[in-house]
mmCIF file of C-alpha atoms in Angstrom:
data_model
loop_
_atom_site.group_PDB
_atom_site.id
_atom_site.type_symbol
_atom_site.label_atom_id
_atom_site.label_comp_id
_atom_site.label_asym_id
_atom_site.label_seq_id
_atom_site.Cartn_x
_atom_site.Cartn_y
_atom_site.Cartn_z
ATOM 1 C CA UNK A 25 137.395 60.363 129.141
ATOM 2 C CA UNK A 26 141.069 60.298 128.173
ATOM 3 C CA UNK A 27 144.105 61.140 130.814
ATOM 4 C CA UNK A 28 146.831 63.755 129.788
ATOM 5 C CA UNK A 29 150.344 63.291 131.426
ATOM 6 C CA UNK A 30 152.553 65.810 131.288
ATOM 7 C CA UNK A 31 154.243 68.060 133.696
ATOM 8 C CA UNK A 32 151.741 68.648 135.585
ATOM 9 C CA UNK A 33 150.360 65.639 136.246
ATOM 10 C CA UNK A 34 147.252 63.313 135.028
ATOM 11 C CA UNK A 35 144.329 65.412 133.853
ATOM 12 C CA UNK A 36 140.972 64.785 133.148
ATOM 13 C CA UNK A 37 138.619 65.667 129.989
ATOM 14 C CA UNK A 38 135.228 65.790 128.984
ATOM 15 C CA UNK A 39 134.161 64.703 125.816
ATOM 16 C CA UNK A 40 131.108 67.038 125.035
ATOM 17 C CA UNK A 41 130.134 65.983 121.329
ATOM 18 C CA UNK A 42 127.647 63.264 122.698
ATOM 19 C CA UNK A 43 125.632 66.048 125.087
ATOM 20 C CA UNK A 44 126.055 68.888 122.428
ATOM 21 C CA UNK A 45 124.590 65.666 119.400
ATOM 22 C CA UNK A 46 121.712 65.400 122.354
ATOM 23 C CA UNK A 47 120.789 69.185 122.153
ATOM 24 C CA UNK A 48 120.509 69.560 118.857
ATOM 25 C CA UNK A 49 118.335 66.706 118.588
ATOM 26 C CA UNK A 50 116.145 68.174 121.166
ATOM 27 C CA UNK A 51 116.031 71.221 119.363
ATOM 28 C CA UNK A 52 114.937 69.796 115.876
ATOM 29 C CA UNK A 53 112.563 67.801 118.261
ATOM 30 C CA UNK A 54 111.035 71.424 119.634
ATOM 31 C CA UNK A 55 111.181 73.311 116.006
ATOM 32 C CA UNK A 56 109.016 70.455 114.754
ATOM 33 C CA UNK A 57 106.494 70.007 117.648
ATOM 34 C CA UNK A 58 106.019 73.621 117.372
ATOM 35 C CA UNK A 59 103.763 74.182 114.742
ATOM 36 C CA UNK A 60 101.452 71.830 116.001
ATOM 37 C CA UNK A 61 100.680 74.114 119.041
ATOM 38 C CA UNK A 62 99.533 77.301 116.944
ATOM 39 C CA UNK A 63 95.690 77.730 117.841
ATOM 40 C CA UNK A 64 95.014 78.428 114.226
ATOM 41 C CA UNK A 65 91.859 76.521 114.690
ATOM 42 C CA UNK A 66 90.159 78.797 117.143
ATOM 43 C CA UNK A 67 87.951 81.709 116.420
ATOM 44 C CA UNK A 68 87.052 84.210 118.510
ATOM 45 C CA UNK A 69 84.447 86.924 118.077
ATOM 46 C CA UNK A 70 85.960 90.096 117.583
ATOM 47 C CA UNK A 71 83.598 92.955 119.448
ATOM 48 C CA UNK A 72 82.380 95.308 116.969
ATOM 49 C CA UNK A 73 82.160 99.448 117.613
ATOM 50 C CA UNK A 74 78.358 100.622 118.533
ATOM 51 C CA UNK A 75 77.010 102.112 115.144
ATOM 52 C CA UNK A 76 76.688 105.511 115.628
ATOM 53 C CA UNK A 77 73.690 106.374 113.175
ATOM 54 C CA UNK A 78 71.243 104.612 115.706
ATOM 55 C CA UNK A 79 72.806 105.801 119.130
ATOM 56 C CA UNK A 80 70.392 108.248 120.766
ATOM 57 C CA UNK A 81 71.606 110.606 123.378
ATOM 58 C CA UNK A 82 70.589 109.959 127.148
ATOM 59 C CA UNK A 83 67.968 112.642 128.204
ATOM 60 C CA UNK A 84 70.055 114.692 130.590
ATOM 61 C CA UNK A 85 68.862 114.319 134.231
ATOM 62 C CA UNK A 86 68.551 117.202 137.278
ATOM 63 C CA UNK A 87 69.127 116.387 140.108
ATOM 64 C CA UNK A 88 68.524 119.167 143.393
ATOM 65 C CA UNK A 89 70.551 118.398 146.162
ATOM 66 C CA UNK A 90 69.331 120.640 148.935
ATOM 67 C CA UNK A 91 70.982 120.882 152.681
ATOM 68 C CA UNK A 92 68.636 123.484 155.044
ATOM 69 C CA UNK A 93 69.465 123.917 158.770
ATOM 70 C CA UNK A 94 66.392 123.780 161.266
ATOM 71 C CA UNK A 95 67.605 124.632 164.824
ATOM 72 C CA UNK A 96 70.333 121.624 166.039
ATOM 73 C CA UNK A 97 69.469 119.226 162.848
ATOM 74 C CA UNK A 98 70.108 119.532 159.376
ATOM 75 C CA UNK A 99 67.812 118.382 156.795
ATOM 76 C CA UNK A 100 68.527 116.674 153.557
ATOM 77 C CA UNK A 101 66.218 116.910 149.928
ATOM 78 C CA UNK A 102 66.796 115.504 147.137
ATOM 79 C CA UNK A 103 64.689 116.567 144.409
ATOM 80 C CA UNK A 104 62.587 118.830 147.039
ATOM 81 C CA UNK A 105 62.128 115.360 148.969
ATOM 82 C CA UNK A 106 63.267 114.838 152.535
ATOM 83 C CA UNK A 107 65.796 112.144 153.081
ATOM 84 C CA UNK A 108 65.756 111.024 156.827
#
C-alpha cells in the first residue's frame, strides 16, 4: 500500500496486480482441468424407431356401453353384461 499526500490529505491504494496474477492462474488452472471432465468415455444406448415392416395393427375393439332405467334404479351393461 503506498500513501499519497497532497491537498487533500493522506490516501490510501490498493495494489491489485498480485489478486488479478492470482486469477489468471486460476483460470489457466480451470481451462486445463477441463478437458479431463468430458464423459467421452461413456456410451449410452441410443433407442432405435420400431421397424415398421413388422408392426401389425391392433384388432379394433367394441365396446357397448348401455344405461336402461327400471323404475327408481338405473342399470349399467357393458357388453350386454350387467355391472352392479
Amino acid at each position: 500500500m503506498s500513501m499519497m499526500v497532497g491537498s487533500r490529505g493522506p490516501r490510501a491504494e490498493m495494489n491489485v496486480t498480485p489478486f488479478v496474477d492470482v486469477l489468471l492462474v486460476l483460470i489457466i488452472i480451470f481451462m486445463l482441468i477441463q478437458p479431463r471432465t468430458d464423459p467421452r468415455g461413456m456410451r449410452a444406448e441410443v433407442p432405435q424407431p420400431p421397424d415398421h415392416d413388422q408392426h401389425q395393427p391392433t384388432p379394433e375393439t367394441t365396446v357397448v356401453l348401455e344405461i336402461t332405467q327400471s323404475g327408481d334404479e338405473s342399470v349399467l351393461h357393458l357388453n350386454r353384461e350387467a355391472v352392479p
